[in-house]
Tab-separated table of C-alpha atoms in Angstrom:
chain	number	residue	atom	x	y	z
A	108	UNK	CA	-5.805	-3.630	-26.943
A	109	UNK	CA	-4.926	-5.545	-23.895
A	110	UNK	CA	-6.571	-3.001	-20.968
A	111	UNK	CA	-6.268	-3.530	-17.396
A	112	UNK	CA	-9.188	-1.859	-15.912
A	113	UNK	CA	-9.075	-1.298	-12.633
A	114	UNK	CA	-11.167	1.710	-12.508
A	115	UNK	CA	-14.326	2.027	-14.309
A	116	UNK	CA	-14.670	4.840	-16.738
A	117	UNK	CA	-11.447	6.236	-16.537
A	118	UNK	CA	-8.252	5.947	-18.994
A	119	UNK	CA	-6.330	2.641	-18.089
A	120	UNK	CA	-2.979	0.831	-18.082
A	121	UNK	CA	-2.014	-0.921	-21.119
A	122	UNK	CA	0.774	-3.191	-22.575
A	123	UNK	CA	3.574	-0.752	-23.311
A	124	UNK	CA	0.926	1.947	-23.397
A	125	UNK	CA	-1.678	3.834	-21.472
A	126	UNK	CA	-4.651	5.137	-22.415
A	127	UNK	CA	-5.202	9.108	-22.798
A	128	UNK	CA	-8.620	8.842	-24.460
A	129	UNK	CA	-9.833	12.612	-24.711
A	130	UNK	CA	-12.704	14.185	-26.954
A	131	UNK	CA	-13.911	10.957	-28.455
A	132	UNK	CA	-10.479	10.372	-29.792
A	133	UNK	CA	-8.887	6.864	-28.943
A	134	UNK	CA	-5.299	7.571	-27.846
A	135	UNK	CA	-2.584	5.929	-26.487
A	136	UNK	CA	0.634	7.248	-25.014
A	137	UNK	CA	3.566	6.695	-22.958
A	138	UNK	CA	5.952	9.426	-20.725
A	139	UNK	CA	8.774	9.242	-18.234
A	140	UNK	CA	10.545	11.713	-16.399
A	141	UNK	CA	13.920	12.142	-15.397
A	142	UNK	CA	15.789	14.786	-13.362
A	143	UNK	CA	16.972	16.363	-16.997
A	144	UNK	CA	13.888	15.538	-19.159
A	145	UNK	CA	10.501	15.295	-19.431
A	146	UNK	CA	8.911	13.597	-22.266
A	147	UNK	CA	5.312	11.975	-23.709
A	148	UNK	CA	4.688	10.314	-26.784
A	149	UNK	CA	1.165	10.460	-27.953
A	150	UNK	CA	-1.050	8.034	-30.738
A	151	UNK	CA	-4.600	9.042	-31.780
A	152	UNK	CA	-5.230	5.519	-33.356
A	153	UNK	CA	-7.741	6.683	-35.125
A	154	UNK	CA	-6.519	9.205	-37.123
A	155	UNK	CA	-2.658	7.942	-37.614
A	156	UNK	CA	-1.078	10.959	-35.898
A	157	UNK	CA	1.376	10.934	-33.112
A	158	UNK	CA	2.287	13.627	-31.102
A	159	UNK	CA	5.962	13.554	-29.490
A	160	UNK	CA	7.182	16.300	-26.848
A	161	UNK	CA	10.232	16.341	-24.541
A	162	UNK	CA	10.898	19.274	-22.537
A	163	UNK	CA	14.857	19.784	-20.754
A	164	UNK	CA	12.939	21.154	-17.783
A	165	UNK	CA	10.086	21.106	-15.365
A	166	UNK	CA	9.356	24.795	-15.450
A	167	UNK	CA	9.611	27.079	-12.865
A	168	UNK	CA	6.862	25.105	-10.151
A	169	UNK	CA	3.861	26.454	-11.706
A	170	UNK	CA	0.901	24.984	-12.616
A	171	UNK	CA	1.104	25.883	-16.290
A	172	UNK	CA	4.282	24.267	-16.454
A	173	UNK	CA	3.639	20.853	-14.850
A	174	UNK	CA	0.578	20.547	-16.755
A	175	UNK	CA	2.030	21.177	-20.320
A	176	UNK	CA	2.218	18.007	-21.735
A	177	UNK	CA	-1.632	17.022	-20.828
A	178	UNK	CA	-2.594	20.478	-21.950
A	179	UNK	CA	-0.865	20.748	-25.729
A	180	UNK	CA	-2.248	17.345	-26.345
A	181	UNK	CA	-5.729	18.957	-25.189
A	182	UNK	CA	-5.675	21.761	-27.079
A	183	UNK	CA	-3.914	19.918	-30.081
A	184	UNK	CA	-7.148	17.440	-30.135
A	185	UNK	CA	-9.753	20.216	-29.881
A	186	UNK	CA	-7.801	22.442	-32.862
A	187	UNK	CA	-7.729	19.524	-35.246
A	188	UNK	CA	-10.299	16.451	-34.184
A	189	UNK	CA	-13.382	18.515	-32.466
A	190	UNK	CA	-16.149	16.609	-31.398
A	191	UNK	CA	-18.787	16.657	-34.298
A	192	UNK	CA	-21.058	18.632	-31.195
A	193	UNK	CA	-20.090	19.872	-28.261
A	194	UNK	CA	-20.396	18.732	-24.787
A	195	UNK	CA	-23.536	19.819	-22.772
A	196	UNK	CA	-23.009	23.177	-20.965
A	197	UNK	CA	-24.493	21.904	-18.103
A	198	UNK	CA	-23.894	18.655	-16.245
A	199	UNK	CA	-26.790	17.509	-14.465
A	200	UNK	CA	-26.828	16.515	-10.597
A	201	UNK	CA	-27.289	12.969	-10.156
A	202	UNK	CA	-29.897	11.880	-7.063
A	203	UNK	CA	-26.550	9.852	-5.674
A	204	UNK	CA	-24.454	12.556	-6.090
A	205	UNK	CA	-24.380	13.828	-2.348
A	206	UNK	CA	-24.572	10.275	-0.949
A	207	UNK	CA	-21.469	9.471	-3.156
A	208	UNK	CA	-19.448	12.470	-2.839
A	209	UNK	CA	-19.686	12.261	1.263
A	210	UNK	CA	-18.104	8.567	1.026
A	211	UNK	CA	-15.014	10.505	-0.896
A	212	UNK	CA	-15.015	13.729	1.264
A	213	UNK	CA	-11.397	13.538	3.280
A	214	UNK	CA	-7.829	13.295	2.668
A	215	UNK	CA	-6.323	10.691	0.388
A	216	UNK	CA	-2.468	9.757	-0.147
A	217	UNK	CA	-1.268	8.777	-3.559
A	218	UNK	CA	-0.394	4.846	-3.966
A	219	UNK	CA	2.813	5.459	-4.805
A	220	UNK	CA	4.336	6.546	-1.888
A	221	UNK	CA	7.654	5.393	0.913
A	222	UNK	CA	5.264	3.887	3.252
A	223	UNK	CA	7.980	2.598	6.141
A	224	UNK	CA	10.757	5.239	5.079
A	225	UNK	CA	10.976	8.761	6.607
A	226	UNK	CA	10.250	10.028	3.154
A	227	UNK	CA	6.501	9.151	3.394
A	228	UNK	CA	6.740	13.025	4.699
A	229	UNK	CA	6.723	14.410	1.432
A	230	UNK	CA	3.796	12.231	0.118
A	231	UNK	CA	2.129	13.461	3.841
A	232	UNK	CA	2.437	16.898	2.610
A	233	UNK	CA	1.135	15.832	-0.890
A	234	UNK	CA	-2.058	14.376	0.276
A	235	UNK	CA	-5.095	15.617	-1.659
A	236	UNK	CA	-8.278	16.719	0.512
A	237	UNK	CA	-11.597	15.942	-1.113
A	238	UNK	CA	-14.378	18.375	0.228
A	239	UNK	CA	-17.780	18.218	-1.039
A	240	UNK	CA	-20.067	21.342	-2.294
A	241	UNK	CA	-23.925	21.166	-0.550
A	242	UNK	CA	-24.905	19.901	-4.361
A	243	UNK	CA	-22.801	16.955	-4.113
A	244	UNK	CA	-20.437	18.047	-6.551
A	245	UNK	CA	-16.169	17.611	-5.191
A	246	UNK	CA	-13.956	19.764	-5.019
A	247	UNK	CA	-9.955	18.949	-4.754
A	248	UNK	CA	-8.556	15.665	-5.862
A	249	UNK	CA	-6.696	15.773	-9.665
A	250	UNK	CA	-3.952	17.785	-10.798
A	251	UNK	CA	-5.085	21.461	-10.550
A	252	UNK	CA	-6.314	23.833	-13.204
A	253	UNK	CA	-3.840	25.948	-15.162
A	254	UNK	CA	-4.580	29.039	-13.265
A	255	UNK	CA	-3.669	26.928	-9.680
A	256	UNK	CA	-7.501	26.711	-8.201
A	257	UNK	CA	-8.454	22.744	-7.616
A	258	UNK	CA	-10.361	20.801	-10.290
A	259	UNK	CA	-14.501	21.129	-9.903
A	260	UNK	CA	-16.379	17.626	-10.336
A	261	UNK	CA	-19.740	16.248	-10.993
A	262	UNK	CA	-20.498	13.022	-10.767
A	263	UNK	CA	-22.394	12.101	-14.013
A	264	UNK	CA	-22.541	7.901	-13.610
A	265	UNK	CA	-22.583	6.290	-10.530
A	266	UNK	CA	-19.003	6.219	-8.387
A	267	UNK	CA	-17.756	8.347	-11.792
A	268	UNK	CA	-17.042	12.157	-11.855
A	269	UNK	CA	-16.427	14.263	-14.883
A	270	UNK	CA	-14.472	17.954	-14.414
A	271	UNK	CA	-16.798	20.594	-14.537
A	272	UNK	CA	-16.190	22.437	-17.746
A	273	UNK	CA	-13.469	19.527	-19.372
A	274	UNK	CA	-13.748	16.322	-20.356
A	275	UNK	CA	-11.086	14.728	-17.675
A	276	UNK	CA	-13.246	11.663	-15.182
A	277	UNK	CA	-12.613	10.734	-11.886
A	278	UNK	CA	-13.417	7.543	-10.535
A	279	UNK	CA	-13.941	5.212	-7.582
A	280	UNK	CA	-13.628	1.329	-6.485
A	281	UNK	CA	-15.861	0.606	-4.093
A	282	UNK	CA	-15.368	-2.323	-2.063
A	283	UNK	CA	-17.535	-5.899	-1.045
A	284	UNK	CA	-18.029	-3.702	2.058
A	285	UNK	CA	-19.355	-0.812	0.114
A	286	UNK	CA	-16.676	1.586	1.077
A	287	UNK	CA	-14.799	3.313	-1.297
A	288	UNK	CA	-11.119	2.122	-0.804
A	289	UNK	CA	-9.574	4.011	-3.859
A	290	UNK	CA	-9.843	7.027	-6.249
A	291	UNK	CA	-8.481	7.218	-9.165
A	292	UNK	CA	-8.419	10.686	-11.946
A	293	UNK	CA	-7.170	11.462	-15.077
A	294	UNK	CA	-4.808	12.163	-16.475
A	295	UNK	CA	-2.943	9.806	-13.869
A	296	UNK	CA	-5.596	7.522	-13.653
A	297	UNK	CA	-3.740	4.620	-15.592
A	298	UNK	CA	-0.823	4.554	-13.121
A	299	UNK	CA	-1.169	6.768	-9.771
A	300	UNK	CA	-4.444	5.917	-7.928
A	301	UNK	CA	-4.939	7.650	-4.225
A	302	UNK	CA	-5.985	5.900	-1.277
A	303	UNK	CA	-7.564	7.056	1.894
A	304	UNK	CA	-5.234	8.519	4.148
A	305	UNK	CA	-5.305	6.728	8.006
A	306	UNK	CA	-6.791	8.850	10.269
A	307	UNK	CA	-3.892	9.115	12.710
A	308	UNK	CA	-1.802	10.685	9.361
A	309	UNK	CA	-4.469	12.978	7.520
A	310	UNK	CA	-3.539	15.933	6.571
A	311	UNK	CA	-6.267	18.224	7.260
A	312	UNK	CA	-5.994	17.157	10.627
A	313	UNK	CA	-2.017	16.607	11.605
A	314	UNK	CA	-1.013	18.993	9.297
A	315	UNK	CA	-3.005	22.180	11.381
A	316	UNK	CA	-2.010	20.454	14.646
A	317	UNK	CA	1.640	20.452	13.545
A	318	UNK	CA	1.489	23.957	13.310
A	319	UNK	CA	-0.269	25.157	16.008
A	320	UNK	CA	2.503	23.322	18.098
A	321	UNK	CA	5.774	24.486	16.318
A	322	UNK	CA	4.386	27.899	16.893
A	323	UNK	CA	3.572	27.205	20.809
A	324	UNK	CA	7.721	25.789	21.320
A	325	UNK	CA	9.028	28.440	18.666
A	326	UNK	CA	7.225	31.655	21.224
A	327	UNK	CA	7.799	29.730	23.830
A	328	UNK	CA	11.206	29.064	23.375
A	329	UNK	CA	11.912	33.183	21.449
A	330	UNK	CA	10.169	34.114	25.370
A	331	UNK	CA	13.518	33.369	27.098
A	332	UNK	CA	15.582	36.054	25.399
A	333	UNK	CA	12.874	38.108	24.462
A	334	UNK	CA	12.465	38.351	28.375
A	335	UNK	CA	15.613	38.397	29.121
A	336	UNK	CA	16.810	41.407	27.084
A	337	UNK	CA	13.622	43.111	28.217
A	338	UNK	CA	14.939	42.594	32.080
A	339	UNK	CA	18.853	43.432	31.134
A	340	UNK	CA	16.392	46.885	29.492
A	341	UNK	CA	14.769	47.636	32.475
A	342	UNK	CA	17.249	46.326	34.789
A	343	UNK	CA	14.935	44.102	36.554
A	344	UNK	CA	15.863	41.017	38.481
A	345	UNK	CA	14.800	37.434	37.832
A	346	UNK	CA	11.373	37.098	38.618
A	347	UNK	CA	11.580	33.170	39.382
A	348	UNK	CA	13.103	31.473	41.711
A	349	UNK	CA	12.846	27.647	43.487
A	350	UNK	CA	10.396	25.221	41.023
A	351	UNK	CA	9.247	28.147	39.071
A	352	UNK	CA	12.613	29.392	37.611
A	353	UNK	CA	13.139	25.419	37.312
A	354	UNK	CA	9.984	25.383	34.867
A	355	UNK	CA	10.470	28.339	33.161
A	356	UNK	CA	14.036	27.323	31.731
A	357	UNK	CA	13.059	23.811	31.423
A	358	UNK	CA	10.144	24.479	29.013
A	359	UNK	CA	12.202	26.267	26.258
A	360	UNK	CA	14.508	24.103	26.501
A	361	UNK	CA	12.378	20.989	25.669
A	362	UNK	CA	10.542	23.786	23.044
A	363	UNK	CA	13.656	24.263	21.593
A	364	UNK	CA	14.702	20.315	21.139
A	365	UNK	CA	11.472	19.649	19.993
A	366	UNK	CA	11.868	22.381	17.034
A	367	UNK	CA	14.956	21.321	16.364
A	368	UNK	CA	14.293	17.399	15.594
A	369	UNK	CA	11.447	18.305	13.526
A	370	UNK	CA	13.625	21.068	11.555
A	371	UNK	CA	16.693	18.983	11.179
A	372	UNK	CA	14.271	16.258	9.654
A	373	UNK	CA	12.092	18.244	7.767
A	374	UNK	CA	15.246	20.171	5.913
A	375	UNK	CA	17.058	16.255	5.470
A	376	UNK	CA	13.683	15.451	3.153
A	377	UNK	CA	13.727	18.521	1.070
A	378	UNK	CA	17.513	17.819	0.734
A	379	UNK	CA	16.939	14.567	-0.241
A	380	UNK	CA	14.426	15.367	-2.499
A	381	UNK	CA	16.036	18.144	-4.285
A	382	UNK	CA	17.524	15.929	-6.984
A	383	UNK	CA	18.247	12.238	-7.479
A	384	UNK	CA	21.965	12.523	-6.855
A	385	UNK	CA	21.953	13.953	-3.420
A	386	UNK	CA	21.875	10.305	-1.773
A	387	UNK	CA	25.517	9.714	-3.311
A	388	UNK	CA	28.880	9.034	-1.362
A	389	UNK	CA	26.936	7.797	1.803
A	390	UNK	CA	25.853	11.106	2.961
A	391	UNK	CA	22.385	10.638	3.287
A	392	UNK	CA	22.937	7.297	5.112
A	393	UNK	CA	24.894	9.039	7.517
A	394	UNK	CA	22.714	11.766	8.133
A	395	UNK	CA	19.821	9.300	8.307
A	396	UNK	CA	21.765	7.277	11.267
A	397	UNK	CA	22.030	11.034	12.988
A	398	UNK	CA	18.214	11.835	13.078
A	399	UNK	CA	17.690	8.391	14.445
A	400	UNK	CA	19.693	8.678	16.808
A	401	UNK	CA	18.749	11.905	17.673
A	402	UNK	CA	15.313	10.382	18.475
A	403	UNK	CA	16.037	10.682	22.009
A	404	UNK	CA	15.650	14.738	21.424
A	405	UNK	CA	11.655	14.925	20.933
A	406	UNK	CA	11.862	11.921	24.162
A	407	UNK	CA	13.943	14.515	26.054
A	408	UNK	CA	11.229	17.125	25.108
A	409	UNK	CA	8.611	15.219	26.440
A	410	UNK	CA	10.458	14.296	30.041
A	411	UNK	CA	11.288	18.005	30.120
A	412	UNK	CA	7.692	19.175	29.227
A	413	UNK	CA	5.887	16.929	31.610
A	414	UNK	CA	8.476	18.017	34.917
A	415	UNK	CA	7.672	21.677	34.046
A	416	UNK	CA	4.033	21.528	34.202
A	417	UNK	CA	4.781	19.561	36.942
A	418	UNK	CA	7.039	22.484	38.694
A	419	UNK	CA	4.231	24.801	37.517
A	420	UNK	CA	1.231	23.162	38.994
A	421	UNK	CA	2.927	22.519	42.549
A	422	UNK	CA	4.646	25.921	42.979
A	423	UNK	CA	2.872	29.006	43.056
A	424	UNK	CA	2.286	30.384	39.485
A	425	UNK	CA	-0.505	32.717	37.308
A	426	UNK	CA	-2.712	30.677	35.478
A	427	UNK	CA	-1.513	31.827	32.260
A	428	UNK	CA	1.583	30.216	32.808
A	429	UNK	CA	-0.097	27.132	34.074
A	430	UNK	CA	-2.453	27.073	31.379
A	431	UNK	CA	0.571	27.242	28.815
A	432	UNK	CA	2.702	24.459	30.175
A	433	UNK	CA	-0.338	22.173	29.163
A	434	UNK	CA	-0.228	23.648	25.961
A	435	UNK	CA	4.044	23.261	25.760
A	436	UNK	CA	3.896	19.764	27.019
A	437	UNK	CA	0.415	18.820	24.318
A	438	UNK	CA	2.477	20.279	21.541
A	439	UNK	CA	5.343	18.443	22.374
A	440	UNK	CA	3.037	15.333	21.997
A	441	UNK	CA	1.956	16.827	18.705
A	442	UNK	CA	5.262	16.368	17.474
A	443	UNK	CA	6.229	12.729	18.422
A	444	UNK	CA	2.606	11.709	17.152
A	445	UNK	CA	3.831	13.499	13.976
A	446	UNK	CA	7.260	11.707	14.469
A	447	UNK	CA	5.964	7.970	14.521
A	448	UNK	CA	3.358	8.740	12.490
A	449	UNK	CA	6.239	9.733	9.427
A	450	UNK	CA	8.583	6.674	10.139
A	451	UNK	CA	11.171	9.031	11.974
A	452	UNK	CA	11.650	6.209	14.327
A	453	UNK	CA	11.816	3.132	11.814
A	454	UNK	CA	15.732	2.542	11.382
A	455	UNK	CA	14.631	1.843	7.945
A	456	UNK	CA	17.855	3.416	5.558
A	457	UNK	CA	15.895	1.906	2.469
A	458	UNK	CA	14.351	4.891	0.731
């Protein structure tokens, strides 16, 4: 077997193949997907038995179903090739264990990813965040259990972790500099190694901040109706007038460009990604030359933020409404960090 190892201790890439070693048994397979089919072919070498499964759909987004393939070949090697014992009930803490597991503790982004298209969004939102437990062990990064919670692992050689109660291994390449610069777990270890995310685009931390400020332009912006209904109600007069009334209608407006450039994006990825056809007839390029033009929106935002805090701070006005002009014209910030920090100003139509 030709086997290009590129992680220690984990299943790697071969000629043709892959490896899917599980339970002792020396296996090789190959799968694909497309948008119709979903297939894996599956040789305990061994034993000469092959296991073949194709499935005309992805299942209905659950765990169970995503994880089918990997789990009948599981249960199909502990039904007929058991280990002659079984594993040890307890996996014992290593002394590196908590010195390892804080050099993986953060978020990490899957190699295979659009890293100058807009669609590095969707591999944003598909980071994996690796936390660590006060034992050392990690908690997060692999494809999840059958019942949705995140894998459990110990590390049980040094820089490799096995899942706590299976047999799956998770391991890292650490660098000259002695930083790990790559994780890699079964069973996509062969193929679809993670690296860590840049600071300026982790999820743990954009992602929070992201929504903290859609929700700041979103009341913000609902406030001018909202109020205005209420004063049409109570047949009261505009409270505002001068700088004030200047600020007040200026900040939902710039609250409501800045929702909408984020929206119209967000909604052109999950279109996008829906199926592989929906980039046919031009359409998408099209769209894509729209949102990049409409760059100037979140830009607009910004201008519009920064004169109303300005109007706010100069005129007299409660410090409430001082106090949230800062937080309009930060979250308006938030979003054109979260902007360049997806590609949504690249002018790249390759995707």
């Amino acid at each position: 077997e030709t086997v290009d190892q590129q992680f220690p201790g984990v299943n790697s890439m071969l000629l043709g193949f892959y490896q899917e070693n599980y339970a002792g048994q020396r296996i090789i397979a190959h799968g694909g997907d497309t948008t119709f089919f979903h297939s894996n072919l599956s040789l305990l070498m061994d034993q000469d038995v092959g296991v073949y499964i194709s499935l005309n759909s992805g299942g209905a987004g659950t765990p169970v179903a995503a994880l089918l393939r990997w789990e009948l070949m599981k249960q199909f090697v502990n039904r007929y090739y058991p280990r002659a014992s079984a594993p040890a009930a307890e996996l014992p803490v290593l002394p590196t264990a908590r010195e390892h597991g804080a050099a993986l503790a953060g978020d990490w982004e899957s190699s295979r990813r659009a890293e100058t298209s807009p669609l590095l969004v969707a591999y944003f939102l598909g980071q994996t965040s690796v936390s660590m437990l006060p034992n050392g062990d990690l908690v997060g990064p692999g494809l999840p259990k059958v019942n949705g919670q995140p894998q459990h692992w110990r590390e049980v050689e040094p820089w490799i972790w096995q899942a706590v109660g299976g047999e799956e291994r998770l391991s890292a390449r650490v660098g000259e500099d002695g930083h790990v610069n790559a994780i890699a777990f079964e069973p996509l270890s062969f193929a679809i190694p993670s690296t860590r995310a840049p600071g300026y685009r982790g999820k743990s931390l954009l992602l929070p901040l992201l929504g903290v400020a859609l929700a700041v332009l979103a009341l913000t912006f609902l406030s001018w109706p909202v109020r205005a209904v209420a004063r049409w109600s109570h047949k009261q007069a505009f409270p505002y007038e001068g700088a004030r009334a200047q600020a007040h209608r200026i900040a939902a407006g710039a609250s409501l460009l800045g929702i909408a450039y984020v929206g119209g994006w967000i909604g052109f990825v999950l279109w996008l990604m829906e199926s592989l056809t929906s980039n046919s007839g031009g359409t998408a390029q099209t769209l894509l030359t729209v949102l990049y033009v409409a760059g100037i929106l979140p830009v607009l935002a910004l201008a519009g933020a920064a004169y109303a805090n300005f109007s706010l701070w100069r005129a007299p006005s409660a410090w409430f409404a001082k106090i949230w002009g800062v937080l309009v014209l930060l979250s308006v910030v938030v979003l054109l960090w979260f902007a360049v920090a997806m590609n949504f100003f690249s002018f790249n139509f390759n995707y």
